[in-house]
Tab-separated table of C-alpha atoms (C1' of nucleotides) in Angstrom:
chain	number	residue	atom	x	y	z
A	1	MET	CA	131.782	80.516	122.221
A	2	SER	CA	133.748	83.701	122.088
A	3	GLU	CA	134.292	83.609	118.620
A	4	SER	CA	130.756	84.243	117.583
A	5	SER	CA	130.054	86.702	119.954
A	6	GLY	CA	130.223	90.487	119.025
A	7	PRO	CA	130.339	91.935	115.816
A	8	ARG	CA	134.040	90.995	113.466
A	9	ASN	CA	132.806	91.413	109.822
A	10	ARG	CA	133.312	93.198	107.208
A	11	ALA	CA	135.512	96.594	107.160
A	12	ARG	CA	133.220	97.744	110.415
A	13	GLN	CA	136.153	98.949	112.770
A	14	GLY	CA	136.913	102.347	113.697
A	15	SER	CA	134.551	104.493	113.342
A	16	ARG	CA	132.435	103.859	111.099
A	17	ALA	CA	129.658	106.472	108.927
A	18	PRO	CA	126.658	105.149	110.797
A	19	LEU	CA	123.816	103.297	109.724
A	20	SER	CA	121.191	104.264	108.265
A	21	ARG	CA	117.073	102.834	108.278
A	22	GLU	CA	117.314	102.568	104.559
A	23	GLU	CA	120.864	100.678	104.893
A	24	VAL	CA	119.237	98.543	107.189
A	25	VAL	CA	116.109	98.091	105.801
A	26	ASP	CA	118.275	97.020	102.415
A	27	ALA	CA	120.276	94.367	104.726
A	28	ALA	CA	116.953	92.796	105.296
A	29	VAL	CA	116.150	92.047	101.748
A	30	ARG	CA	119.297	91.057	100.535
A	31	TYR	CA	119.426	88.421	104.011
A	32	ALA	CA	115.880	87.517	103.294
A	33	ASP	CA	116.105	87.338	99.134
A	34	GLU	CA	118.761	85.343	100.621
A	35	HIS	CA	118.504	82.920	103.660
A	36	GLY	CA	114.623	83.597	103.579
A	37	LEU	CA	112.105	84.655	106.077
A	38	GLU	CA	112.329	82.410	108.437
A	39	ALA	CA	116.470	83.071	108.726
A	40	LEU	CA	116.151	86.761	109.312
A	41	THR	CA	115.992	87.377	112.391
A	42	MET	CA	118.078	90.470	114.403
A	43	ARG	CA	120.198	88.772	115.615
A	44	ALA	CA	121.900	87.348	112.358
A	45	LEU	CA	121.310	90.714	110.693
A	46	ALA	CA	122.932	92.508	113.011
A	47	LYS	CA	125.837	89.817	113.179
A	48	GLU	CA	125.250	90.060	108.485
A	49	MET	CA	126.001	93.944	109.363
A	50	GLY	CA	128.607	94.005	111.611
A	51	VAL	CA	127.000	95.114	114.142
A	52	TYR	CA	124.997	94.958	117.422
A	53	PRO	CA	121.758	93.065	117.580
A	54	THR	CA	120.484	95.861	119.543
A	55	ALA	CA	121.747	98.525	117.330
A	56	LEU	CA	119.734	98.094	114.303
A	57	TYR	CA	116.274	99.070	117.071
A	58	TRP	CA	117.837	102.624	117.144
A	59	HIS	CA	116.975	102.759	113.394
A	60	VAL	CA	113.662	100.384	112.459
A	61	GLY	CA	112.052	100.153	116.130
A	62	SER	CA	111.299	96.392	116.359
A	63	LYS	CA	111.588	93.350	113.819
A	64	PRO	CA	107.618	93.777	113.151
A	65	GLN	CA	108.441	97.028	111.100
A	66	LEU	CA	111.636	96.194	109.705
A	67	VAL	CA	109.690	93.375	107.853
A	68	ALA	CA	107.298	95.600	107.119
A	69	ALA	CA	109.568	98.018	105.240
A	70	ALA	CA	111.506	95.036	103.594
A	71	SER	CA	108.560	94.063	102.068
A	72	ALA	CA	106.817	97.305	101.053
A	73	ARG	CA	110.215	97.490	98.862
A	74	VAL	CA	108.884	94.625	96.395
A	75	LEU	CA	106.995	96.739	94.676
A	76	ASP	CA	109.494	99.359	94.152
A	77	GLY	CA	111.584	99.214	91.502
A	78	ILE	CA	108.753	99.275	89.434
A	79	VAL	CA	109.041	102.533	86.622
A	80	LEU	CA	105.544	102.320	85.415
A	81	PRO	CA	105.406	102.308	81.462
A	82	SER	CA	103.892	105.585	79.601
A	83	VAL	CA	100.376	105.563	78.577
A	84	HIS	CA	101.018	107.715	75.614
A	85	GLY	CA	99.822	105.779	72.629
A	86	VAL	CA	98.986	102.381	74.237
A	87	ASN	CA	95.338	101.749	74.600
A	88	TRP	CA	94.566	100.980	78.197
A	89	ASP	CA	93.914	97.390	78.566
A	90	VAL	CA	97.753	96.561	77.138
A	91	TRP	CA	99.439	99.278	79.677
A	92	LEU	CA	97.664	97.177	82.148
A	93	GLY	CA	98.509	94.115	81.107
A	94	GLU	CA	102.060	95.641	81.044
A	95	VAL	CA	101.962	96.890	84.509
A	96	ALA	CA	100.202	92.974	85.658
A	97	ARG	CA	103.471	91.938	84.788
A	98	LEU	CA	105.738	94.803	86.045
A	99	CYS	CA	104.427	93.413	89.276
A	100	ARG	CA	104.009	89.737	88.685
A	101	ALA	CA	107.998	89.814	87.258
A	102	ALA	CA	109.080	92.111	91.118
A	103	MET	CA	106.834	90.019	93.103
A	104	HIS	CA	109.345	86.971	91.954
A	105	ARG	CA	112.434	88.665	91.698
A	106	HIS	CA	111.886	88.597	96.260
A	107	PRO	CA	109.120	85.810	96.383
A	108	ASN	CA	110.366	85.062	100.196
A	109	LEU	CA	108.904	88.719	101.355
A	110	VAL	CA	105.741	87.877	99.006
A	111	PRO	CA	103.542	86.397	101.887
A	112	ILE	CA	104.432	89.656	104.402
A	113	MET	CA	103.002	92.048	101.270
A	114	GLY	CA	100.330	90.038	100.604
A	115	SER	CA	99.221	89.419	104.299
A	116	GLN	CA	100.012	92.514	105.547
A	117	LEU	CA	98.348	95.916	105.209
A	118	ALA	CA	100.331	99.377	103.905
A	119	VAL	CA	101.172	101.507	106.760
A	120	SER	CA	102.726	104.748	104.280
A	121	THR	CA	102.175	105.723	101.299
A	122	THR	CA	104.646	105.419	98.725
A	123	ALA	CA	102.522	103.964	96.917
A	124	VAL	CA	100.799	106.562	96.013
A	125	PRO	CA	102.373	107.218	92.432
A	126	PHE	CA	101.751	104.112	91.461
A	127	VAL	CA	97.522	104.269	92.629
A	128	GLU	CA	97.536	107.504	90.902
A	129	ARG	CA	98.688	105.937	87.768
A	130	ILE	CA	96.159	102.537	88.225
A	131	LEU	CA	92.853	104.514	88.514
A	132	GLY	CA	93.912	107.525	85.552
A	133	VAL	CA	93.913	104.398	83.522
A	134	LEU	CA	90.844	102.574	84.209
A	135	GLU	CA	89.114	105.935	84.545
A	136	GLY	CA	90.557	107.476	80.913
A	137	ALA	CA	88.480	103.505	79.941
A	138	GLY	CA	85.109	104.992	81.631
A	139	PHE	CA	85.060	103.984	85.137
A	140	THR	CA	84.028	106.227	87.670
A	141	GLY	CA	82.916	106.697	90.920
A	142	ASN	CA	82.406	103.578	92.627
A	143	ASP	CA	82.686	101.902	90.160
A	144	LEU	CA	86.377	103.037	89.242
A	145	VAL	CA	87.388	102.039	93.252
A	146	ASP	CA	85.709	98.234	92.889
A	147	VAL	CA	87.581	97.686	89.651
A	148	TYR	CA	89.970	99.150	91.025
A	149	ASN	CA	90.329	96.936	93.763
A	150	THR	CA	89.802	93.902	91.010
A	151	VAL	CA	92.669	94.262	89.413
A	152	ILE	CA	94.609	95.423	92.474
A	153	GLY	CA	93.189	92.144	94.593
A	154	PHE	CA	93.425	90.272	91.182
A	155	VAL	CA	97.338	90.680	90.418
A	156	LEU	CA	99.119	90.541	93.708
A	157	GLY	CA	96.510	88.331	95.023
A	158	TRP	CA	97.112	85.451	92.177
A	159	VAL	CA	100.964	86.093	92.044
A	160	THR	CA	101.049	85.351	96.078
A	161	LEU	CA	98.884	82.065	95.496
A	162	GLU	CA	101.198	81.553	92.915
A	163	LEU	CA	104.542	81.669	94.876
A	164	SER	CA	103.253	80.019	97.775
A	165	ALA	CA	106.060	77.821	99.373
A	166	PRO	CA	105.559	74.468	100.791
A	167	PRO	CA	105.847	74.681	104.811
A	168	SER	CA	109.121	75.628	105.867
A	169	ASP	CA	109.307	72.153	107.964
A	170	ALA	CA	108.404	69.545	104.731
A	171	GLU	CA	111.079	67.097	104.637
A	172	ALA	CA	112.196	66.199	101.385
A	173	GLY	CA	110.647	63.679	98.729
A	174	TRP	CA	106.962	64.605	100.684
A	175	GLN	CA	106.760	65.710	97.016
A	176	LYS	CA	106.836	62.033	96.340
A	177	GLY	CA	104.227	61.182	98.571
A	178	PHE	CA	102.151	64.126	97.423
A	179	ALA	CA	102.568	63.350	93.232
A	180	ALA	CA	101.569	59.486	94.976
A	181	GLU	CA	98.435	60.205	96.797
A	182	LEU	CA	97.417	61.808	93.466
A	183	ARG	CA	97.815	59.716	91.111
A	184	GLY	CA	95.922	57.186	93.545
A	185	ILE	CA	92.368	58.615	93.525
A	186	ASP	CA	89.807	56.230	92.700
A	187	PRO	CA	89.039	57.466	88.520
A	188	ASN	CA	85.610	56.742	89.559
A	189	THR	CA	84.213	59.234	92.287
A	190	PHE	CA	87.351	61.444	90.889
A	191	PRO	CA	86.859	61.367	86.679
A	192	VAL	CA	87.818	64.772	85.601
A	193	LEU	CA	90.438	64.824	87.466
A	194	THR	CA	91.947	61.762	86.663
A	195	ARG	CA	91.282	62.640	82.550
A	196	ASN	CA	92.929	65.304	82.958
A	197	LEU	CA	95.407	64.470	85.683
A	198	PRO	CA	98.637	64.712	83.183
A	199	LEU	CA	97.794	68.070	83.035
A	200	LEU	CA	97.281	69.113	86.275
A	201	GLU	CA	99.932	67.513	87.955
A	202	ASN	CA	102.242	69.497	89.771
A	203	ASN	CA	100.386	72.546	86.880
A	204	ALA	CA	97.532	74.010	89.487
A	205	PHE	CA	96.937	74.919	92.357
A	206	LEU	CA	95.921	72.096	94.768
A	207	THR	CA	98.215	70.132	92.682
A	208	ARG	CA	101.405	71.383	92.564
A	209	TRP	CA	104.242	70.580	94.422
A	210	GLU	CA	106.374	72.896	93.645
A	211	SER	CA	106.275	76.658	93.778
A	212	GLY	CA	105.980	79.386	91.701
A	213	ARG	CA	109.265	80.132	92.637
A	214	ASP	CA	110.570	77.024	90.462
A	215	ARG	CA	107.529	76.516	88.471
A	216	PRO	CA	106.270	79.699	86.686
A	217	MET	CA	102.709	79.959	85.736
A	218	ASP	CA	103.255	81.960	83.268
A	219	ARG	CA	100.437	80.291	80.472
A	220	SER	CA	98.007	80.062	83.583
A	221	PHE	CA	98.551	83.882	84.021
A	222	ASP	CA	98.187	84.811	80.511
A	223	VAL	CA	95.173	83.402	81.153
A	224	ALA	CA	93.808	85.182	84.034
A	225	LEU	CA	94.919	88.580	82.425
A	226	ASP	CA	93.122	87.813	79.705
A	227	VAL	CA	90.045	86.835	81.553
A	228	LEU	CA	90.457	90.073	83.665
A	229	VAL	CA	90.741	92.260	80.765
A	230	ARG	CA	87.869	91.127	78.271
A	231	GLY	CA	85.451	91.256	81.314
A	232	LEU	CA	86.695	94.468	82.421
A	233	HIS	CA	85.738	95.331	78.596
A	234	SER	CA	82.285	93.715	78.453
A	235	LYS	CA	81.880	96.190	82.034
A	236	ILE	CA	82.519	100.235	79.909
A	237	ILE	CA	79.230	99.317	77.717
B	1	MET	CA	106.709	81.448	139.437
B	2	SER	CA	106.349	77.692	140.301
B	3	GLU	CA	101.800	78.462	139.399
B	4	SER	CA	103.072	79.010	135.752
B	5	SER	CA	104.498	75.088	135.154
B	6	GLY	CA	103.552	72.058	134.528
B	7	PRO	CA	99.196	71.048	133.285
B	8	ARG	CA	96.496	72.394	135.524
B	9	ASN	CA	94.210	73.298	133.467
B	10	ARG	CA	90.880	71.509	132.817
B	11	ALA	CA	90.378	68.034	134.112
B	12	ARG	CA	93.042	65.889	132.382
B	13	GLN	CA	94.318	65.255	135.578
B	14	GLY	CA	94.047	61.148	136.814
B	15	SER	CA	94.120	58.921	133.142
B	16	ARG	CA	93.002	61.272	130.803
B	17	ALA	CA	91.751	59.850	127.245
B	18	PRO	CA	94.830	60.081	125.455
B	19	LEU	CA	94.865	63.268	122.802
B	20	SER	CA	94.739	63.024	119.041
B	21	ARG	CA	96.585	64.399	116.512
B	22	GLU	CA	93.435	65.867	115.179
B	23	GLU	CA	92.152	67.431	118.926
B	24	VAL	CA	95.530	69.337	118.963
B	25	VAL	CA	94.972	71.047	115.127
B	26	ASP	CA	91.509	72.026	116.451
B	27	ALA	CA	92.718	73.300	119.827
B	28	ALA	CA	95.399	74.891	117.518
B	29	VAL	CA	92.672	76.433	115.136
B	30	ARG	CA	90.526	78.022	118.191
B	31	TYR	CA	93.989	79.376	119.571
B	32	ALA	CA	94.697	81.302	116.208
B	33	ASP	CA	91.258	82.769	115.820
B	34	GLU	CA	91.530	83.693	118.928
B	35	HIS	CA	94.261	85.243	120.439
B	36	GLY	CA	96.027	84.942	116.444
B	37	LEU	CA	98.352	83.785	114.729
B	38	GLU	CA	101.279	84.908	116.472
B	39	ALA	CA	100.189	83.820	119.639
B	40	LEU	CA	99.694	80.650	119.089
B	41	THR	CA	103.203	79.016	120.546
B	42	MET	CA	103.629	75.557	121.617
B	43	ARG	CA	103.904	75.935	124.909
B	44	ALA	CA	100.657	78.410	125.106
B	45	LEU	CA	98.473	75.751	123.362
B	46	ALA	CA	100.153	73.479	125.421
B	47	LYS	CA	98.969	75.016	128.267
B	48	GLU	CA	95.411	75.776	126.837
B	49	MET	CA	95.361	71.866	126.381
B	50	GLY	CA	96.716	70.854	129.616
B	51	VAL	CA	99.212	68.917	128.596
B	52	TYR	CA	103.437	69.482	128.941
B	53	PRO	CA	104.595	71.392	125.934
B	54	THR	CA	106.607	68.151	124.548
B	55	ALA	CA	103.411	66.507	124.833
B	56	LEU	CA	101.848	68.188	121.346
B	57	TYR	CA	105.522	67.106	119.665
B	58	TRP	CA	104.237	63.104	119.637
B	59	HIS	CA	101.221	64.045	117.666
B	60	VAL	CA	101.993	66.900	115.285
B	61	GLY	CA	105.737	66.650	114.673
B	62	SER	CA	106.903	70.319	114.633
B	63	LYS	CA	104.983	73.542	115.221
B	64	PRO	CA	105.571	74.287	110.670
B	65	GLN	CA	102.831	71.262	110.551
B	66	LEU	CA	100.273	71.964	113.006
B	67	VAL	CA	100.524	75.647	111.539
B	68	ALA	CA	100.415	74.153	108.070
B	69	ALA	CA	97.176	71.166	109.500
B	70	ALA	CA	95.411	73.823	110.938
B	71	SER	CA	95.069	76.585	108.306
B	72	ALA	CA	94.214	73.422	105.672
B	73	ARG	CA	90.954	73.533	107.788
B	74	VAL	CA	89.795	76.139	107.183
B	75	LEU	CA	88.124	75.637	103.354
B	76	ASP	CA	87.150	72.558	105.418
B	77	GLY	CA	83.190	73.309	106.332
B	78	ILE	CA	82.094	74.428	102.972
B	79	VAL	CA	79.579	72.320	101.477
B	80	LEU	CA	79.490	72.848	97.154
B	81	PRO	CA	75.699	73.448	96.824
B	82	SER	CA	74.707	70.686	93.741
B	83	VAL	CA	74.859	71.644	90.103
B	84	HIS	CA	71.336	70.298	89.528
B	85	GLY	CA	69.289	72.987	87.206
B	86	VAL	CA	72.172	75.899	88.085
B	87	ASN	CA	74.214	77.675	85.087
B	88	TRP	CA	77.415	77.095	85.908
B	89	ASP	CA	78.818	80.739	85.922
B	90	VAL	CA	76.119	81.057	89.255
B	91	TRP	CA	76.755	78.046	90.498
B	92	LEU	CA	80.192	79.311	90.103
B	93	GLY	CA	79.617	82.395	92.279
B	94	GLU	CA	78.403	80.579	94.998
B	95	VAL	CA	81.334	78.748	95.401
B	96	ALA	CA	83.403	81.762	95.290
B	97	ARG	CA	81.058	83.393	97.929
B	98	LEU	CA	81.188	80.291	100.104
B	99	CYS	CA	85.587	80.750	100.320
B	100	ARG	CA	85.652	83.374	100.897
B	101	ALA	CA	83.052	82.970	103.987
B	102	ALA	CA	84.800	80.439	105.063
B	103	MET	CA	87.908	82.443	105.191
B	104	HIS	CA	86.760	85.668	106.926
B	105	ARG	CA	86.049	82.361	109.479
B	106	HIS	CA	89.210	81.862	110.214
B	107	PRO	CA	91.204	85.121	109.608
B	108	ASN	CA	94.338	84.568	111.417
B	109	LEU	CA	95.157	81.611	109.158
B	110	VAL	CA	94.670	82.782	105.475
B	111	PRO	CA	98.175	84.784	105.128
B	112	ILE	CA	99.215	81.099	105.647
B	113	MET	CA	96.956	79.523	103.632
B	114	GLY	CA	97.087	82.145	101.040
B	115	SER	CA	101.024	81.307	100.537
B	116	GLN	CA	101.725	78.024	101.493
B	117	LEU	CA	101.560	75.175	99.450
B	118	ALA	CA	99.113	72.145	99.979
B	119	VAL	CA	101.245	68.914	101.301
B	120	SER	CA	98.099	67.053	101.240
B	121	THR	CA	95.234	65.926	98.782
B	122	THR	CA	92.734	67.067	101.133
B	123	ALA	CA	91.328	69.647	98.828
B	124	VAL	CA	90.255	67.372	95.754
B	125	PRO	CA	86.891	66.306	95.658
B	126	PHE	CA	86.183	70.393	95.586
B	127	VAL	CA	88.726	70.234	93.345
B	128	GLU	CA	86.801	67.794	90.864
B	129	ARG	CA	83.887	69.856	90.783
B	130	ILE	CA	85.410	72.798	90.505
B	131	LEU	CA	86.914	71.233	87.235
B	132	GLY	CA	83.909	69.152	86.071
B	133	VAL	CA	81.735	72.526	86.294
B	134	LEU	CA	84.536	74.001	83.844
B	135	GLU	CA	84.523	71.139	81.986
B	136	GLY	CA	80.433	71.814	81.246
B	137	ALA	CA	81.166	75.596	80.784
B	138	GLY	CA	83.668	73.520	77.294
B	139	PHE	CA	86.450	73.964	78.756
B	140	THR	CA	89.197	70.872	78.030
B	141	GLY	CA	93.136	70.622	77.656
B	142	ASN	CA	95.482	73.279	78.779
B	143	ASP	CA	92.196	75.698	78.976
B	144	LEU	CA	91.007	74.406	81.350
B	145	VAL	CA	93.848	74.180	84.180
B	146	ASP	CA	93.763	77.401	82.803
B	147	VAL	CA	90.463	78.851	83.393
B	148	TYR	CA	90.592	76.698	86.826
B	149	ASN	CA	94.268	78.248	87.739
B	150	THR	CA	92.505	81.578	87.333
B	151	VAL	CA	89.368	81.120	88.993
B	152	ILE	CA	91.336	79.595	92.123
B	153	GLY	CA	94.023	81.735	91.837
B	154	PHE	CA	91.435	84.907	92.040
B	155	VAL	CA	88.862	83.581	94.615
B	156	LEU	CA	91.991	82.913	97.126
B	157	GLY	CA	94.150	86.249	96.733
B	158	TRP	CA	91.808	88.020	95.920
B	159	VAL	CA	90.220	87.723	99.207
B	160	THR	CA	93.927	86.940	101.544
B	161	LEU	CA	94.205	90.768	100.369
B	162	GLU	CA	90.925	92.002	101.428
B	163	LEU	CA	92.364	90.466	104.452
B	164	SER	CA	95.235	91.733	105.047
B	165	ALA	CA	96.310	92.691	108.503
B	166	PRO	CA	98.596	95.862	110.173
B	167	PRO	CA	101.926	94.326	110.958
B	168	SER	CA	101.673	92.997	114.561
B	169	ASP	CA	103.547	95.703	115.927
B	170	ALA	CA	101.820	98.817	115.225
B	171	GLU	CA	101.119	100.875	117.672
B	172	ALA	CA	97.724	102.292	117.876
B	173	GLY	CA	96.422	105.660	116.347
B	174	TRP	CA	99.048	104.920	112.735
B	175	GLN	CA	95.924	104.725	110.849
B	176	LYS	CA	95.723	108.097	111.852
B	177	GLY	CA	98.835	109.409	110.671
B	178	PHE	CA	98.066	107.344	107.550
B	179	ALA	CA	94.782	108.781	106.443
B	180	ALA	CA	96.563	112.288	107.505
B	181	GLU	CA	99.187	111.660	105.276
B	182	LEU	CA	96.820	110.672	102.152
B	183	ARG	CA	94.662	113.673	102.928
B	184	GLY	CA	98.213	115.262	102.393
B	185	ILE	CA	99.111	114.720	99.164
B	186	ASP	CA	99.355	116.933	96.179
B	187	PRO	CA	96.110	117.861	93.990
B	188	ASN	CA	97.626	118.969	91.381
B	189	THR	CA	100.771	115.341	91.334
B	190	PHE	CA	97.917	113.308	91.656
B	191	PRO	CA	94.865	114.833	90.432
B	192	VAL	CA	92.722	112.000	90.020
B	193	LEU	CA	93.138	110.015	93.763
B	194	THR	CA	92.439	113.576	95.240
B	195	ARG	CA	89.026	113.989	93.559
B	196	ASN	CA	88.299	110.131	94.088
B	197	LEU	CA	88.985	110.433	97.336
B	198	PRO	CA	86.434	110.587	99.327
B	199	LEU	CA	84.943	107.115	98.130
B	200	LEU	CA	88.539	104.925	97.805
B	201	GLU	CA	90.070	106.009	101.591
B	202	ASN	CA	89.428	102.980	104.031
B	203	ASN	CA	88.009	101.897	100.803
B	204	ALA	CA	90.609	100.314	98.294
B	205	PHE	CA	93.816	98.126	98.447
B	206	LEU	CA	97.148	100.308	99.490
B	207	THR	CA	94.361	103.780	100.233
B	208	ARG	CA	92.669	101.422	103.358
B	209	TRP	CA	93.415	101.743	106.979
B	210	GLU	CA	91.295	99.400	108.261
B	211	SER	CA	91.674	95.557	107.887
B	212	GLY	CA	89.294	93.199	105.483
B	213	ARG	CA	88.182	91.251	108.716
B	214	ASP	CA	86.808	95.125	110.318
B	215	ARG	CA	86.052	96.538	107.180
B	216	PRO	CA	84.365	94.358	104.416
B	217	MET	CA	85.102	94.545	100.877
B	218	ASP	CA	81.383	93.704	99.914
B	219	ARG	CA	80.930	95.723	97.162
B	220	SER	CA	83.942	95.269	95.253
B	221	PHE	CA	84.407	91.662	95.922
B	222	ASP	CA	80.624	90.915	93.702
B	223	VAL	CA	82.992	92.813	90.495
B	224	ALA	CA	85.934	91.390	90.984
B	225	LEU	CA	83.147	88.552	90.955
B	226	ASP	CA	81.524	89.049	87.922
B	227	VAL	CA	83.864	90.561	85.861
B	228	LEU	CA	85.586	87.177	86.306
B	229	VAL	CA	82.395	85.559	85.280
B	230	ARG	CA	82.058	88.243	81.987
B	231	GLY	CA	85.747	87.555	81.142
B	232	LEU	CA	85.081	83.707	81.307
B	233	HIS	CA	81.892	83.713	79.760
B	234	SER	CA	83.776	86.248	76.432
B	235	LYS	CA	86.221	82.888	76.095
B	236	ILE	CA	84.225	80.507	75.619
B	237	ILE	CA	82.816	81.050	71.536
C	1	DA	C1'	122.777	110.347	117.725
C	2	DC	C1'	124.798	106.413	117.669
C	3	DC	C1'	126.442	101.981	119.641
C	4	DT	C1'	127.526	98.601	123.382
C	5	DG	C1'	127.588	95.059	126.290
C	6	DA	C1'	124.667	92.598	129.512
C	7	DA	C1'	120.283	91.500	130.893
C	8	DC	C1'	115.646	89.147	130.733
C	9	DA	C1'	111.764	86.789	128.868
C	10	DC	C1'	110.463	83.590	126.112
C	11	DC	C1'	110.789	80.737	122.127
C	12	DG	C1'	111.210	75.232	118.931
C	13	DT	C1'	112.947	71.432	119.865
C	14	DT	C1'	115.998	67.443	121.992
C	15	DC	C1'	116.132	63.103	124.629
C	16	DA	C1'	116.372	59.989	128.407
C	17	DA	C1'	112.807	58.658	131.446
C	18	DG	C1'	108.580	57.405	133.213
C	19	DT	C1'	103.754	54.579	132.295
D	1	DA	C1'	101.529	54.781	122.997
D	2	DC	C1'	101.908	58.749	124.861
D	3	DC	C1'	104.154	62.437	127.934
D	4	DT	C1'	106.656	64.130	131.627
D	5	DG	C1'	110.764	66.759	132.488
D	6	DA	C1'	114.868	68.872	131.773
D	7	DA	C1'	118.111	71.096	129.184
D	8	DC	C1'	119.934	73.920	125.042
D	9	DA	C1'	120.254	77.003	121.499
D	10	DC	C1'	118.108	80.231	119.830
D	11	DC	C1'	114.914	84.045	119.789
D	12	DG	C1'	113.701	89.860	119.967
D	13	DT	C1'	113.275	93.612	123.612
D	14	DT	C1'	115.143	96.803	127.355
D	15	DC	C1'	117.795	98.959	129.340
D	16	DA	C1'	121.756	101.405	131.211
D	17	DA	C1'	126.224	103.097	129.595
D	18	DG	C1'	128.942	104.188	127.288
D	19	DT	C1'	131.005	107.996	123.298
DNA sequence: ACCTGAACACCGTTCAAGT
DNA sequence: ACCTGAACACCGTTCAAGT
């Protein structure tokens, strides 16, 4: 149909201000937030922006580059709290919660963010603050490096897992089947699981059928954070 | 070219034994291991198996289902150690190391495993063992659920992040640019980072340009594991 | 500098048809 | 039951051409 060809969207007819790279990436973030990552297509995004698909290439180079730039925006909105008059451990907790909140705001981009290496230094101020606080807590040298990796890997990794989604394919109703399978396990071979199933089902990794998007694991995250901080404390002296 | 159409691969001419679902998933795992996830195509896999692309659909339903099944194989090879005569914390450490090793064996499937909900109960025996050990350590009820989530989320999440790869796009030599950017930061605004850069560069999340595939973060993982176990200990009493 | 428009080489998936 | 073979509706990307 000739109806679907060519950009006739929003007031872009006539001579418009040129696109900018930032504009394109912003639009990509919004599109992924709204329609999911697998719906984010150069062609679909172009149509949304009232432009020809190939126009995007001038600004972002390629689709992988666009997706990388979009996923790098996830942690962008975060403004780190001041360190003044607050203990390093509560500061770290606050920051962890901020990171988690930011990730929950863009769940469709988190899989990319979690599995792709950063290719720019936009996170440098963020890194500096964390390092400063950990150094203030008493970690230096390789200990500082390792503890930093512990914290970052824990927070970003844990929430990435929390936000796991069902395969884009999954037909409605697989959850029923999964839940049934779970409740049908043999109590003799799986006694602990059976005994704790009421608390576990849909609440724990590998025994849940809803994503953390729809069913946030708040309490478990709090515990995880507590375990992390206690572990760090015990390493200081 | 007519050369590329039709399956003329490995001795599948004449009447062969029929494909099985397991066979297809195995081939997918191998293909992803060898050529990367973005090279795993229904058409490419079919050609590799000496079969027409549409034949795969009879066995696996769709590509998302195939990829999900393949990524579920990552933790499959693990045989959990016995709990006899070993403390819960060292047992947990061993299991964490086994998980990490399995993930390092299939780095291309980890992003999927890390960002996709399990849709089958193949992991149930694994879950039972972990729960049993944590219960033996003294955790019950909601504490058990939360501590279990802490452990699983930590191990799988951390290693997922460790195995991050550069965007499939990235032109060779972006690493040089990234490293240069990093070394060019202002020492006055980023004093801690500057002071520790020799230890940090290419060794820490957000300041590295090589994947954990090629540059495993062994020492940091050990520390992270130690922090986790210490944190758990401090919650018991 | 920035965008159009056509074209190319791929995809996943459906469906009827064979055996 | 299991697979072929053609066909459809998409993709990302290149490139010459416009302004």
